[in-house]
Amino acid sequence: MALPYHHPSQNASLHHQLPSRRKGYAQVAEFIATDKELAIYHRFDRTAARILLILQSQILYKQTQLDGIDEEDATDKDEKRQFALGVIQEETSQSPDARDIRRMELYRDLKLLLKEYYDLLAAQSRVLKLPNPASRVQNVLCEWFRFQAPLWGHGMHAYLDEKDEKDLAALRPAKGEDRLSQFLRDHCSSLLKKQRDISRQPWSKVYYTPESRISKAVGVISIIVAAVLLIGAIVSLYAVKSPKIKLGLLAVWTCLFALAVSVLSTAQRAELFGASAAYAAVLVVF
């Protein structure tokens, strides 16, 4: 779990920045390998779309040529030419003419083009399903690149070009998509942070938050909220005697429960309605 990268001048209490043992792409690879969340790469959506469009046009061009040959055979008065439309070359004893040879060439070209097109189409479908990196993790990578400047060619602009920041994909996003986990990662990481082992990873200005710490924090908060929602609702409804006030409290506690379930879990809309209805049914007893 990566945290924002700190420039040495911003925090004098941090340890001294040790020089990296590697340079260039080796240094970048070493840094990315320290945390799975840092596995962020370009999707190249624009380039992939262009290649797919070119392949699509090439297939359409070959297909049009093949349709033209079929049309010529269909309108040819020679019965042998019409017979050729219903068999493959291996099934006839006739010597292939120029039209047959051209058809076979188109078959071979189309077979190669379709394989390349389908492979790229399937790969692009999988790539498009990859989520965008969290802004927190993306900022870590960008700040590290700005400070370390490990590359000098086009690779240096891979993560610093603002127009391509939406073209990035995260191979291993953070686990736990509930809103509380996201909030803790984005806003409370400094309370749960852990410094890297600078003897192996000489980037002492980068801290990270272990998933175990976030899971424990979410678990503790969930237990406290669940206890408050149950005990608090029961006690307040038991103490109040007015039916109108009880109905108001019932509505308030049910709304709070629905909000808690939405924040503390990944429940879908139907599950949220079901849980809220069950909670309200229990409170009705009181």
PDB file of C-alpha atoms in Angstrom, residues 39 49 65 76 97 159 164-165 179 189 273 281-282 285-286:
ATOM      1  CA  ALA A  39       2.265  -2.133 -11.001  1.00  0.00           C
ATOM      2  CA  ALA A  49      -7.875   1.263 -31.378  1.00  0.00           C
ATOM      3  CA  GLN A  65     -11.929  -9.068 -53.222  1.00  0.00           C
ATOM      4  CA  ASP A  76     -19.688 -17.402 -65.351  1.00  0.00           C
ATOM      5  CA  ASP A  97      -6.591 -21.259 -62.879  1.00  0.00           C
ATOM      6  CA  TYR A 159       3.827   8.729 -16.003  1.00  0.00           C
ATOM      7  CA  ASP A 164      -2.239  10.320 -20.803  1.00  0.00           C
ATOM      8  CA  GLU A 165      -3.031  10.034 -17.098  1.00  0.00           C
ATOM      9  CA  ARG A 179     -15.928   3.119   1.255  1.00  0.00           C
ATOM     10  CA  SER A 189      -2.699   6.334   5.794  1.00  0.00           C
ATOM     11  CA  PHE A 273     -32.690  -3.023   1.200  1.00  0.00           C
ATOM     12  CA  ALA A 281     -38.286  -5.544  11.766  1.00  0.00           C
ATOM     13  CA  VAL A 282     -36.142  -6.277  14.817  1.00  0.00           C
ATOM     14  CA  VAL A 285     -40.442  -5.412  18.576  1.00  0.00           C
ATOM     15  CA  PHE A 286     -39.392  -2.660  20.942  1.00  0.00           C
TER      16      PHE A 286
END
